CSV table of C-alpha atoms and ligand atoms in Angstrom, one decimal:
chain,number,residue,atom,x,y,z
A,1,UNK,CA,334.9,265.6,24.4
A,2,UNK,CA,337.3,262.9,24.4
A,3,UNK,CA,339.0,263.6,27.9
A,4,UNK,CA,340.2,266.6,29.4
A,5,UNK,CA,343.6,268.7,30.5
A,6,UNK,CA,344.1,271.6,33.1
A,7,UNK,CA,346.5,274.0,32.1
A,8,UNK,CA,349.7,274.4,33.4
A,9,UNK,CA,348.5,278.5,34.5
A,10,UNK,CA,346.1,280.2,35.6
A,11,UNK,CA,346.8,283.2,33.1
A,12,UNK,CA,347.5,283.1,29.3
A,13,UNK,CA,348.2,286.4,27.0
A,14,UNK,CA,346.4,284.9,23.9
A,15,UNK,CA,343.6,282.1,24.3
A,16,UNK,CA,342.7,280.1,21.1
A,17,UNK,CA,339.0,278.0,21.0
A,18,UNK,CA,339.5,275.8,18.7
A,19,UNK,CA,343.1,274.2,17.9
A,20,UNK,CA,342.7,272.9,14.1
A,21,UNK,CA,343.6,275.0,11.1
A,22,UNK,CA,342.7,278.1,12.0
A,23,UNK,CA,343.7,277.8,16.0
A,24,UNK,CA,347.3,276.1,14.5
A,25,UNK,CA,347.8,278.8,11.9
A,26,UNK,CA,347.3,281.6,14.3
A,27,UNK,CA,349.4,280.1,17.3
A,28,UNK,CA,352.1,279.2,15.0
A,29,UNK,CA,352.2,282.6,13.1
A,30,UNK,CA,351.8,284.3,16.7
A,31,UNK,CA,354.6,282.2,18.9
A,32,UNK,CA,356.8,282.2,15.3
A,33,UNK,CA,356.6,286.3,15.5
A,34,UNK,CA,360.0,287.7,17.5
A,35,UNK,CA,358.0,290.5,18.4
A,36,UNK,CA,355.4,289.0,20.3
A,37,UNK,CA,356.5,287.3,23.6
A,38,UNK,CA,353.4,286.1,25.4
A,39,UNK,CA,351.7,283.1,26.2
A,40,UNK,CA,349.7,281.3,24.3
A,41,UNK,CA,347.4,278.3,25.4
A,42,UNK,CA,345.1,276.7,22.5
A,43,UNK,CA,342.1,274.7,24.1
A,44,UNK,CA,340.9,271.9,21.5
A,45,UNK,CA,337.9,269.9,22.3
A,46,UNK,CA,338.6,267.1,20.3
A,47,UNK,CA,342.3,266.5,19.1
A,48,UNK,CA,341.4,263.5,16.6
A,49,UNK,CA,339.9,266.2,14.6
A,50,UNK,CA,337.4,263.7,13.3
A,51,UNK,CA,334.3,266.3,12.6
A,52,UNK,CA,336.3,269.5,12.3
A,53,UNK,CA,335.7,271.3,8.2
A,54,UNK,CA,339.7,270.3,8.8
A,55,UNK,CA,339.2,266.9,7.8
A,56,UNK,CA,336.6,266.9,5.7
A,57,UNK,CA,338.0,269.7,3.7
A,58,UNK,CA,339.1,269.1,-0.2
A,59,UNK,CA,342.1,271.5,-0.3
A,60,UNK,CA,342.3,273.3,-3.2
A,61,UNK,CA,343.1,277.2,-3.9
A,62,UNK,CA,342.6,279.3,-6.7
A,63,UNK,CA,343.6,282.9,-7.7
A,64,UNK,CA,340.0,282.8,-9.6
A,65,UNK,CA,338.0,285.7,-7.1
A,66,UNK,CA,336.3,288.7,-7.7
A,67,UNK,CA,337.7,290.7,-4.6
A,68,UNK,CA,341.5,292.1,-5.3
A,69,UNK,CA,342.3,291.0,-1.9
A,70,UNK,CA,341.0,287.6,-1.5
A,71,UNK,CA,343.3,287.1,-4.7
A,72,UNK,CA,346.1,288.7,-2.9
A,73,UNK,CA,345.4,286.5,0.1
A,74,UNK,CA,345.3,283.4,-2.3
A,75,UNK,CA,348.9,284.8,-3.8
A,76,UNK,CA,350.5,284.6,-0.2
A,77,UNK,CA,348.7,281.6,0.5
A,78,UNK,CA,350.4,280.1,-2.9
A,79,UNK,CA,353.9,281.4,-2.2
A,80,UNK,CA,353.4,279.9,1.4
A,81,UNK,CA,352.8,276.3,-0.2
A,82,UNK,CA,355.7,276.3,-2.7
A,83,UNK,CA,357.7,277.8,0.0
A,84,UNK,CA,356.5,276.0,2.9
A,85,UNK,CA,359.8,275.2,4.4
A,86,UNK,CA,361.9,277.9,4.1
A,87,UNK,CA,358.7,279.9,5.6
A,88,UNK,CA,359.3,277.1,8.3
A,89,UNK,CA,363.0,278.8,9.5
A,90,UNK,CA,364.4,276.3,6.5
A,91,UNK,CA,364.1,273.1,9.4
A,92,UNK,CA,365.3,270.1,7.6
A,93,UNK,CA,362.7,267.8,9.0
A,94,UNK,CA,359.8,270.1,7.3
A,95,UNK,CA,358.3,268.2,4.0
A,96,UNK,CA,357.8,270.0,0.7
A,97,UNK,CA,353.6,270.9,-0.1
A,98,UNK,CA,353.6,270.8,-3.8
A,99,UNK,CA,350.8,272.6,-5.6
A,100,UNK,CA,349.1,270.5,-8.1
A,101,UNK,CA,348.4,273.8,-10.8
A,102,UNK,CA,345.8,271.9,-12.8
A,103,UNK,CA,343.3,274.9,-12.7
A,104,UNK,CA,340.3,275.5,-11.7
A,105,UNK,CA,337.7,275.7,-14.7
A,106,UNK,CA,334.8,278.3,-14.2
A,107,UNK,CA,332.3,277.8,-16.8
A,108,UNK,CA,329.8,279.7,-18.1
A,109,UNK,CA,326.7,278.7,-19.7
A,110,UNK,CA,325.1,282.2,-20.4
A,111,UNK,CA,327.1,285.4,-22.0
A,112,UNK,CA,325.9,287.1,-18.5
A,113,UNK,CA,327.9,285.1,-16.8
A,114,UNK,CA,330.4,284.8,-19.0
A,115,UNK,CA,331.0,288.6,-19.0
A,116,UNK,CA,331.4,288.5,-15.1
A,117,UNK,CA,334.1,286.1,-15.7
A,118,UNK,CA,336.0,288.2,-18.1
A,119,UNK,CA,335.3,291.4,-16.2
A,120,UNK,CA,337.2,289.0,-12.9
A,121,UNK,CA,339.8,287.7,-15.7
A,122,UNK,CA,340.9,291.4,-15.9
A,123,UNK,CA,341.2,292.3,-12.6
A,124,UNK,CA,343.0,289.0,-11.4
A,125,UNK,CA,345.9,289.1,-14.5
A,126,UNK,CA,346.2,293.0,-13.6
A,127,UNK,CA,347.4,291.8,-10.2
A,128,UNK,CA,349.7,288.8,-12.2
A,129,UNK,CA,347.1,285.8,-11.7
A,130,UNK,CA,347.2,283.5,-14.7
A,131,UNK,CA,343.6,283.2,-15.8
A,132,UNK,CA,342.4,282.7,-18.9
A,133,UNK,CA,339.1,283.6,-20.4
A,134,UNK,CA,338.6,280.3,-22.9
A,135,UNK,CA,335.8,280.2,-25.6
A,136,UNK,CA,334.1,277.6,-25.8
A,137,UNK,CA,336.3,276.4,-28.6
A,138,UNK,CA,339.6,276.6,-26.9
A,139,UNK,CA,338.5,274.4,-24.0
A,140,UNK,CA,337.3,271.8,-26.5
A,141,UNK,CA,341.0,271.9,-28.0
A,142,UNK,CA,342.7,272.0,-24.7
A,143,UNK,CA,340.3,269.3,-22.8
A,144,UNK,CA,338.4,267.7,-25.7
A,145,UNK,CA,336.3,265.4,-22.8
A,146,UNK,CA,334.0,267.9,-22.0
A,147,UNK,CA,330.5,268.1,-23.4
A,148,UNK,CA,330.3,271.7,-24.0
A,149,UNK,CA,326.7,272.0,-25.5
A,150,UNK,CA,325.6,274.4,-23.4
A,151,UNK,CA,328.5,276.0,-22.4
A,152,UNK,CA,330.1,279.5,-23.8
A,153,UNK,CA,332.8,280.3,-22.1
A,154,UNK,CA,334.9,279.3,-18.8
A,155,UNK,CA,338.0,280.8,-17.2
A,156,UNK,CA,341.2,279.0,-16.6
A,157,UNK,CA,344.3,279.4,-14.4
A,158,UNK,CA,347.1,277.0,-14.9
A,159,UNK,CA,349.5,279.0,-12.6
A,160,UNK,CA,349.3,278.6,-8.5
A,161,UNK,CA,345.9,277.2,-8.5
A,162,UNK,CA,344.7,273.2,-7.8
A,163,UNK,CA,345.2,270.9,-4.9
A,164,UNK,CA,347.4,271.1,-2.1
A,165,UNK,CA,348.1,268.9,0.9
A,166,UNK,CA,347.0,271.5,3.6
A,167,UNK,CA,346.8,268.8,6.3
A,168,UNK,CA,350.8,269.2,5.8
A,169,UNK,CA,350.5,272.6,6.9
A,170,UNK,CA,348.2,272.1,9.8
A,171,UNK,CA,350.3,269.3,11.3
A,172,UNK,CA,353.5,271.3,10.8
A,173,UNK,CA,351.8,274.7,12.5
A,174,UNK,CA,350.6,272.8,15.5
A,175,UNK,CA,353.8,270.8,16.1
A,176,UNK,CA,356.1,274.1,15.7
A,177,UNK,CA,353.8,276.0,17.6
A,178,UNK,CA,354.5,273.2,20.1
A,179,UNK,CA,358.0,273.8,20.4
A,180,UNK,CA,357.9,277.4,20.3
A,181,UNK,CA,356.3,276.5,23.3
A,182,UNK,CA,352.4,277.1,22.7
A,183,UNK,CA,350.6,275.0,25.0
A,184,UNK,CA,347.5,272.8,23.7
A,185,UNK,CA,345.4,271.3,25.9
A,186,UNK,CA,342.0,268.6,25.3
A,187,UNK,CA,339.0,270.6,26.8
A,188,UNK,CA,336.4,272.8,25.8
A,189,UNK,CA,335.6,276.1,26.8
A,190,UNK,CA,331.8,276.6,28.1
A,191,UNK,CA,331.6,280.0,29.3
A,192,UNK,CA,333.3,283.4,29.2
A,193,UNK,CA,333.6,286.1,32.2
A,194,UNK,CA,333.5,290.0,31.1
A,195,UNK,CA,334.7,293.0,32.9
A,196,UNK,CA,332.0,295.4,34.8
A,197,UNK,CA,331.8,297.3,31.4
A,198,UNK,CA,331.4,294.7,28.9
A,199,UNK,CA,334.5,295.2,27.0
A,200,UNK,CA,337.1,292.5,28.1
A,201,UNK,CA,336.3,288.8,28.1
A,202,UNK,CA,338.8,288.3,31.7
A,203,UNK,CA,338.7,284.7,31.4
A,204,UNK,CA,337.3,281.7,30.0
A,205,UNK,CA,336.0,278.6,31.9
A,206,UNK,CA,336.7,275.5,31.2
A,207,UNK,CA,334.3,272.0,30.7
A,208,UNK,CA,336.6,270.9,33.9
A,209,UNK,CA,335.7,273.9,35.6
A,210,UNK,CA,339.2,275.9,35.6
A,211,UNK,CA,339.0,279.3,35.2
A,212,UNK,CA,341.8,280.7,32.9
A,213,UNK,CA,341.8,284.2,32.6
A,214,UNK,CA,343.3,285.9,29.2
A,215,UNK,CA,344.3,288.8,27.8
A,216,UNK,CA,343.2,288.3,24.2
A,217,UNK,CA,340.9,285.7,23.3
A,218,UNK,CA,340.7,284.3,20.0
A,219,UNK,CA,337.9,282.4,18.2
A,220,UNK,CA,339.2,279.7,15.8
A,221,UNK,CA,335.9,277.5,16.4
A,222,UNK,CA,335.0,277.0,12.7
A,223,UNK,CA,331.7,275.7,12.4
A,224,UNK,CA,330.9,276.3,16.2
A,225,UNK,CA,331.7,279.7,15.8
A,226,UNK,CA,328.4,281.3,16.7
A,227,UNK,CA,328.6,279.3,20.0
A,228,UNK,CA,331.7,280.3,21.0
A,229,UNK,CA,330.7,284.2,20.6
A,230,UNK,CA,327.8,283.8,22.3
A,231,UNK,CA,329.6,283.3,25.6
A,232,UNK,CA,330.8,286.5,25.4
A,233,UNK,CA,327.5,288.3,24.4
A,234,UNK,CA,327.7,288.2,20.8
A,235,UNK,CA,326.1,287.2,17.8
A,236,UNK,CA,327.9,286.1,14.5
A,237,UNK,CA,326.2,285.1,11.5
A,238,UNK,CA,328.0,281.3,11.2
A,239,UNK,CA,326.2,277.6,10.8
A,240,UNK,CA,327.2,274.8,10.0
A,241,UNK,CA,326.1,273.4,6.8
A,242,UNK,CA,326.5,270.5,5.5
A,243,UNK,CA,328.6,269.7,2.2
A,244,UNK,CA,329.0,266.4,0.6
A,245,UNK,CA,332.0,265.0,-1.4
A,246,UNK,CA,332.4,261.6,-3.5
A,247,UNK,CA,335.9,260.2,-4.7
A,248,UNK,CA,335.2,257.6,-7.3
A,249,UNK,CA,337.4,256.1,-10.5
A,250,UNK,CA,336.2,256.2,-14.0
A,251,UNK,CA,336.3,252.7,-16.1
A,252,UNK,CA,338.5,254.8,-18.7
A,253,UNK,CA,340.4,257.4,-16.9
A,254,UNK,CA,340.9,260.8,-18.6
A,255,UNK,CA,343.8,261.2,-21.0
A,256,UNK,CA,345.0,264.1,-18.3
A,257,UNK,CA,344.2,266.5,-15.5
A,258,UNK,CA,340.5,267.5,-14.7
A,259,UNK,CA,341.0,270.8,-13.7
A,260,UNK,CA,338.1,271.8,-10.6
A,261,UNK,CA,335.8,272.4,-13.0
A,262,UNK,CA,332.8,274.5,-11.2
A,263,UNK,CA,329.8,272.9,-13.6
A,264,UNK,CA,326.9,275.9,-13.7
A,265,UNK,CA,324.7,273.2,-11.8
A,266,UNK,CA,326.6,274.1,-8.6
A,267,UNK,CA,328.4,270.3,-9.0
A,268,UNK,CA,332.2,271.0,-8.9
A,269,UNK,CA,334.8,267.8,-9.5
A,270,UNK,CA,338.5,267.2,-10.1
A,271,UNK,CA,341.5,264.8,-10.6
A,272,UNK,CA,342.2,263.4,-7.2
A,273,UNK,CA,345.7,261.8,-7.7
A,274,UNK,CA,344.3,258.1,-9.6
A,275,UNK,CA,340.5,259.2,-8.9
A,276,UNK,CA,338.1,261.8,-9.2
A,277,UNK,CA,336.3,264.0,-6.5
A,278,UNK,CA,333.6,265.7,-6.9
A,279,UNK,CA,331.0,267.9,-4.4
A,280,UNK,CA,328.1,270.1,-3.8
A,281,UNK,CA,325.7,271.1,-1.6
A,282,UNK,CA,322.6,269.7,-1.0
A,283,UNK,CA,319.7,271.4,-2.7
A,284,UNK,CA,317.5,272.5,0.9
A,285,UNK,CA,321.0,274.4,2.1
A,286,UNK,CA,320.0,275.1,5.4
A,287,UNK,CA,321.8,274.7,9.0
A,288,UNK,CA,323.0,271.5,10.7
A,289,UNK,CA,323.1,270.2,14.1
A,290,UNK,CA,326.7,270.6,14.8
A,291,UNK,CA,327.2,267.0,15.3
A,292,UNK,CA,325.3,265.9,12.2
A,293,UNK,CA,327.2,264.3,9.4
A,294,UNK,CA,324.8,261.9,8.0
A,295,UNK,CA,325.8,261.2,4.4
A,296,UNK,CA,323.0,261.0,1.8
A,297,UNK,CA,323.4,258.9,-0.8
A,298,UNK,CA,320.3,260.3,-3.1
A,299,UNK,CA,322.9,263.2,-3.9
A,300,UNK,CA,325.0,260.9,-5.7
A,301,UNK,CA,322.3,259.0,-7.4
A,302,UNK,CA,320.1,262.0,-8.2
A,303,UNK,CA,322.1,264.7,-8.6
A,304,UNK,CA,326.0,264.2,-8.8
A,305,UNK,CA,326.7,261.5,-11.0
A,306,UNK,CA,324.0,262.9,-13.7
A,307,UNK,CA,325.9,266.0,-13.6
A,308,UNK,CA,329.3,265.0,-14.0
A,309,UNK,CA,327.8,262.4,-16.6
A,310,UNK,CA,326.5,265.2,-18.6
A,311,UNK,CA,329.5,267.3,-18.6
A,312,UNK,CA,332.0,264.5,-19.3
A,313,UNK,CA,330.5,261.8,-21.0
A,314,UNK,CA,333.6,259.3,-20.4
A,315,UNK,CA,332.0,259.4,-16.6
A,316,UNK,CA,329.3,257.4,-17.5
A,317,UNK,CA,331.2,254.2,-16.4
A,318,UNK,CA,332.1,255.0,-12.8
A,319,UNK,CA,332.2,253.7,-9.6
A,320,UNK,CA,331.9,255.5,-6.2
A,321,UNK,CA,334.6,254.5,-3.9
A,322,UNK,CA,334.5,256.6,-1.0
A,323,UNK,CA,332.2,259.2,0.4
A,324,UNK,CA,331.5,261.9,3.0
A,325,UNK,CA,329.6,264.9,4.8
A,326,UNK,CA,331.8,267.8,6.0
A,327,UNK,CA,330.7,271.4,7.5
A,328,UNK,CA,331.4,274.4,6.2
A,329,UNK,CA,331.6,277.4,9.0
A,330,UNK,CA,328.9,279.0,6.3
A,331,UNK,CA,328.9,282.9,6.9
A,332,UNK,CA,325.1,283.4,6.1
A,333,UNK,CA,325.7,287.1,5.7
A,334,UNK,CA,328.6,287.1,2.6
A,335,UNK,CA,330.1,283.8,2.9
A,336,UNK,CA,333.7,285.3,4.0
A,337,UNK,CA,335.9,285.8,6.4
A,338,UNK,CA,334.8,287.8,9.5
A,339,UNK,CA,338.3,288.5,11.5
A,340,UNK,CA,339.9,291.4,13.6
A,341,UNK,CA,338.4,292.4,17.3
A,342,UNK,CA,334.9,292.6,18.1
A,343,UNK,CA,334.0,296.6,18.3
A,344,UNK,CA,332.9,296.4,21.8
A,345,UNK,CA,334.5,293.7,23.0
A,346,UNK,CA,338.0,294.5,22.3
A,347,UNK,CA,340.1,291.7,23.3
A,348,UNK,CA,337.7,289.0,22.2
A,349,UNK,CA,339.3,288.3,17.7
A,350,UNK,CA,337.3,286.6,14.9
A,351,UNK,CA,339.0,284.3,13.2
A,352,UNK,CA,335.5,282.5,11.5
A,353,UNK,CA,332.9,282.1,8.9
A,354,UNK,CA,335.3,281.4,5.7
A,355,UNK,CA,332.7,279.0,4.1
A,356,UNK,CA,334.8,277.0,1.3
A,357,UNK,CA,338.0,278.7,1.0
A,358,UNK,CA,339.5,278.5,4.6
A,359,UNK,CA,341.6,276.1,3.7
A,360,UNK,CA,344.1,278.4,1.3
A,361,UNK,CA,343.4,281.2,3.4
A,362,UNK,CA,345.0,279.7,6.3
A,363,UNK,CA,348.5,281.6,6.0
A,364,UNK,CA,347.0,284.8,5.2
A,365,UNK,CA,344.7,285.0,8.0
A,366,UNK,CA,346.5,283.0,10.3
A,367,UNK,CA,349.7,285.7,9.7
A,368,UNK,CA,347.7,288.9,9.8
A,369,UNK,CA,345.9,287.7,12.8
A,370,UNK,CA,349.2,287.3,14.8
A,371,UNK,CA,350.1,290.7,13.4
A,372,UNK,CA,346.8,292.5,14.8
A,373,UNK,CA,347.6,290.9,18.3
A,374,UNK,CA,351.3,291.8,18.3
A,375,UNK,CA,350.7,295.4,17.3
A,376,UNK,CA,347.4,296.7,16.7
A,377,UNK,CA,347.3,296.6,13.2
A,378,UNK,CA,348.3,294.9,10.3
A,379,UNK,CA,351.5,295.3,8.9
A,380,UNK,CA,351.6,293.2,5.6
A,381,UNK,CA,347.9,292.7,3.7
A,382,UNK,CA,345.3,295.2,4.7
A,383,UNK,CA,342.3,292.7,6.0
A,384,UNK,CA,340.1,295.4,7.9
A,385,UNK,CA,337.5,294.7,4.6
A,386,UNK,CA,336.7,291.4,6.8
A,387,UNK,CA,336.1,293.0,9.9
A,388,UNK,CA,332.7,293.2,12.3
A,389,UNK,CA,331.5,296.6,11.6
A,390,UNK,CA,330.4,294.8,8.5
A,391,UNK,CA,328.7,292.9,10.4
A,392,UNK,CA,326.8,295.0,12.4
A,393,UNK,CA,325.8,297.3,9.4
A,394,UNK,CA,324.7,294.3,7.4
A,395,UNK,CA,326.4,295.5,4.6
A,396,UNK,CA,328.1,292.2,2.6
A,397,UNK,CA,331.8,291.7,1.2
A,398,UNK,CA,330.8,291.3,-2.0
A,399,UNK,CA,332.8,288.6,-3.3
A,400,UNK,CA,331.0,287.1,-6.5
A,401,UNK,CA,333.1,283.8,-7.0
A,402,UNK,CA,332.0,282.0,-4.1
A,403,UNK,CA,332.0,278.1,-4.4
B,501,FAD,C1,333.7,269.6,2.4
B,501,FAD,C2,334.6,270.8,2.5
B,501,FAD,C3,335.4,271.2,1.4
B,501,FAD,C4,336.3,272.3,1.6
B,501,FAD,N1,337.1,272.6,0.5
B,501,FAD,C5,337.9,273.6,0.6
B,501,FAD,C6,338.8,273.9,-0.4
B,501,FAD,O1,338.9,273.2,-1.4
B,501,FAD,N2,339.7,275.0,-0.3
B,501,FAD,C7,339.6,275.8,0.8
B,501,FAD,O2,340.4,276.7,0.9
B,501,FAD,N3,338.8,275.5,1.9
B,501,FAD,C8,338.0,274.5,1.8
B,501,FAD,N4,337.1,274.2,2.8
B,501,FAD,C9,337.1,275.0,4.0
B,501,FAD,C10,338.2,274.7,5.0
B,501,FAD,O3,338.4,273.3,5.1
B,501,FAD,C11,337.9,275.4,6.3
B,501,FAD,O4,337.7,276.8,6.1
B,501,FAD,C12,338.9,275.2,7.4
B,501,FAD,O5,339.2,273.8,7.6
B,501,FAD,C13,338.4,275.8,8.7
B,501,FAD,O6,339.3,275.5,9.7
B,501,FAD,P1,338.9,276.0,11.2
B,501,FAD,O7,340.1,275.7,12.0
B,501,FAD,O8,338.4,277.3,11.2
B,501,FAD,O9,337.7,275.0,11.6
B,501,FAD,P2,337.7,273.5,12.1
B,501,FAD,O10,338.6,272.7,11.2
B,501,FAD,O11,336.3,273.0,12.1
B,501,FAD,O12,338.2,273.5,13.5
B,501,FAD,C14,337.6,274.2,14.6
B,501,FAD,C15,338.1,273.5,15.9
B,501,FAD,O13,337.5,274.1,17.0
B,501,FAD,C16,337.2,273.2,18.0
B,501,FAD,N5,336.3,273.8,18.9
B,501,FAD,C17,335.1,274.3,18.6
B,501,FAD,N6,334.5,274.8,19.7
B,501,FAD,C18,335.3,274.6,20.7
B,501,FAD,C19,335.3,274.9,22.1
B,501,FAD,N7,334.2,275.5,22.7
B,501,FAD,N8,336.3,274.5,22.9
B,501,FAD,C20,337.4,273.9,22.4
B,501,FAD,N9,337.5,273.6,21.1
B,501,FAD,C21,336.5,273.9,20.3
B,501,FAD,C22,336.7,272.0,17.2
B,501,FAD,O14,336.8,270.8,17.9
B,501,FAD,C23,337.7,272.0,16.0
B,501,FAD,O15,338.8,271.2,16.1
B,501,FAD,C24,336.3,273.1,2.8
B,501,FAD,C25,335.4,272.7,3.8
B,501,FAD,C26,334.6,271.6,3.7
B,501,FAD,C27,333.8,271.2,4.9
């Protein structure tokens, strides 16, 4: 922890653990809300941000899921982006987030796999996404760079799906939050005190030893998820693990966009602005010590480059330029969301375990999670299908297009 800050009270309505996309997004959509007038104090433990899945993220969204709502979620989390300022109360000084629609490109190298796509293709146009199902033919015409040997099919989205500069949004929550007068303070919370019954978290404790007591507490600790439910008795299924990602140019650069192309190898890669990124995990995918971002560069040699070498043949001439490890707040049981109130605990909110699509989620989650606090339920998307009880029955979200 870089330093510490007490609190200006003793008592906050809403506390947030965790201040980065998640902790931003919810006290933003929360102080933004004219119905909610409480106070909010977000404790972060390290406000350079430097090892949160916020930094290290790759910021992209796609409409391309199996679930009808995480599409939906992806839908408001499009219109957000392209409308990012007028969702901002129109303020002049708020930038405009352009999405990059270059696709994502889901391919399929078996027809079982291929029909799973077109069965998703169906369900994601009849709720007005733009994907595509392509044969293999029609993404040699449309992107002739692509070896597509052993390919037989992929699905495309040209519309609201790409790259987005989500570190916009993130600095623009936490600085409106700001002045709508959400306090932030550098600390960390360590422990959590519950009522006689069990029910209530009444207060947190802080590295510095203040006690703050709350009336809601909220966890927005991505990858240290686990640990922060654990100080109030409970047990979420979240670990960090550890995903790589490479950014490197190509000797002769591609005559146009290459769409996020999710290669059947579990590789994925993409145009990123006058380079290329590309990203995986590592083959042993198993949990991290949280402060464990140790790059390894036999990925690239071994695994990476052969891939993308095989699927585009132009990136046989490349040259790595940059390079890093990132977590992922991996959700061991489904690989989603887990949000709303603990069943026992009723004051204490998830707001964890979104594995590799947290990022486009944000304004989604972040605005139904502000509505839950304010009134008890929520009042635009339905998102009780990433509640607890699942949880606790063991029985997964079953979302199929997970990356
Ligand atoms: C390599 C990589 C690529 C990704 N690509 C995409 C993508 O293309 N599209 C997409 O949608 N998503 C993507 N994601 C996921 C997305 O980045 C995350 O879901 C999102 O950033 C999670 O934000 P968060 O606020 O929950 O977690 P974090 O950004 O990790 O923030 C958690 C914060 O909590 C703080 N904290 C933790 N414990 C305490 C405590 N006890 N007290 C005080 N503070 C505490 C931490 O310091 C940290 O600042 C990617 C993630 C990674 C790692």
């Amino acid at each position: 922890m870089s330093g510490s800050e007490t609190p200006t009270a003793k008592s906050y309505d809403v506390v947030l653990v965790g201040g980065a996309m998640y902790g931003s997004s919810v006290a933003w959509f929360l102080s933004n809300n004219p119905d909610f007038d409480g106070s909010i104090l977000v404790v972060e433990r390290d406000p350079t941000y430097e090892f949160t899945s916020t930094s290290h993220t790759n910021s992209c969204i796609r409409q391309q899921f199996s679930r009808e709502i995480n599409v939906r979620i992806s839908q408001f989390g499009a219109e957000f982006i392209k409308n990012f300022r007028q969702f901002m109360g129109n303020d002049p000084r708020v930038p405009d987030v352009v999405l990059q629609s270059y696709g994502y490109m889901y391919l399929a190298d078996n027809e079982g796999f291929a029909g799973i796509l077109q069965e998703a293709q169906k369900m994601q146009a009849a709720l007005g996404a733009g994907t595509k199902f392509m044969s293999r033919d029609e993404i040699a015409r449309d992107y002739p760079f692509y070896n597509l040997d052993d390919i037989v099919g992929a699905n495309h989205n040209l519309i609201d799906e790409g790259y987005f500069d989500g570190n916009t949004l993130f600095d623009w929550w936490k600085r409106m939050a700001r002045e709508n007068g959400v306090e932030y303070v550098t600390n960390e919370v360590v422990a959590m005190t519950k009522n006689a019954g069990g029910t209530r978290v009444g207060s947190v404790t802080l590295a510095s030893g203040e006690e703050i007591s709350c009336g809601t507490v909220v966890n927005t600790s991505g990858p240290r998820a686990a640990r922060t439910a654990a100080m109030a008795g409970i047990d979420i299924p979240v670990e960090p693990r550890k995903r790589y990602t490479f950014i490197f140019s190509a000797e002769q650069p591609l005559d146009r966009d290459l769409p996020l192309t999710i290669d059947p190898s579990g590789v994925h890669m993409r145009s990123d602005g006058a380079y290329y990124l590309a990203g995986c995990p590592p083959d042993d995918d198993l949990a991290v010590d949280y402060d464990d971002f140790v790059q390894d560069h036999s990925i690239w040699e071994e695994k990476v480059w052969p891939t993308i070498a095989h699927r585009v043949p132009q990136f046989e001439a490349i040259k790595l330029i940059n390079s890093w490890a990132g977590h992922y707040a991996f959700n061991t049981l489904d690989q989603n969301a887990i949000l709303g109130p603990h069943t026992k605990v009723e004051n204490f909110i998830f707001v964890n375990g979104f594995s590799g699509h947290g990022f486009q989620q944000s304004p989604a989650m972040g605005r139904g999670t502000a509505e839950h606090i304010t009134y008890g339920e929520y009042r635009s998307l339905d998102l009780t299908p990433f509640h607890f009880d699942r949880i606790e029955t063991g029985i997964p979200f079953d979302e199929k297009a997970v990356i």
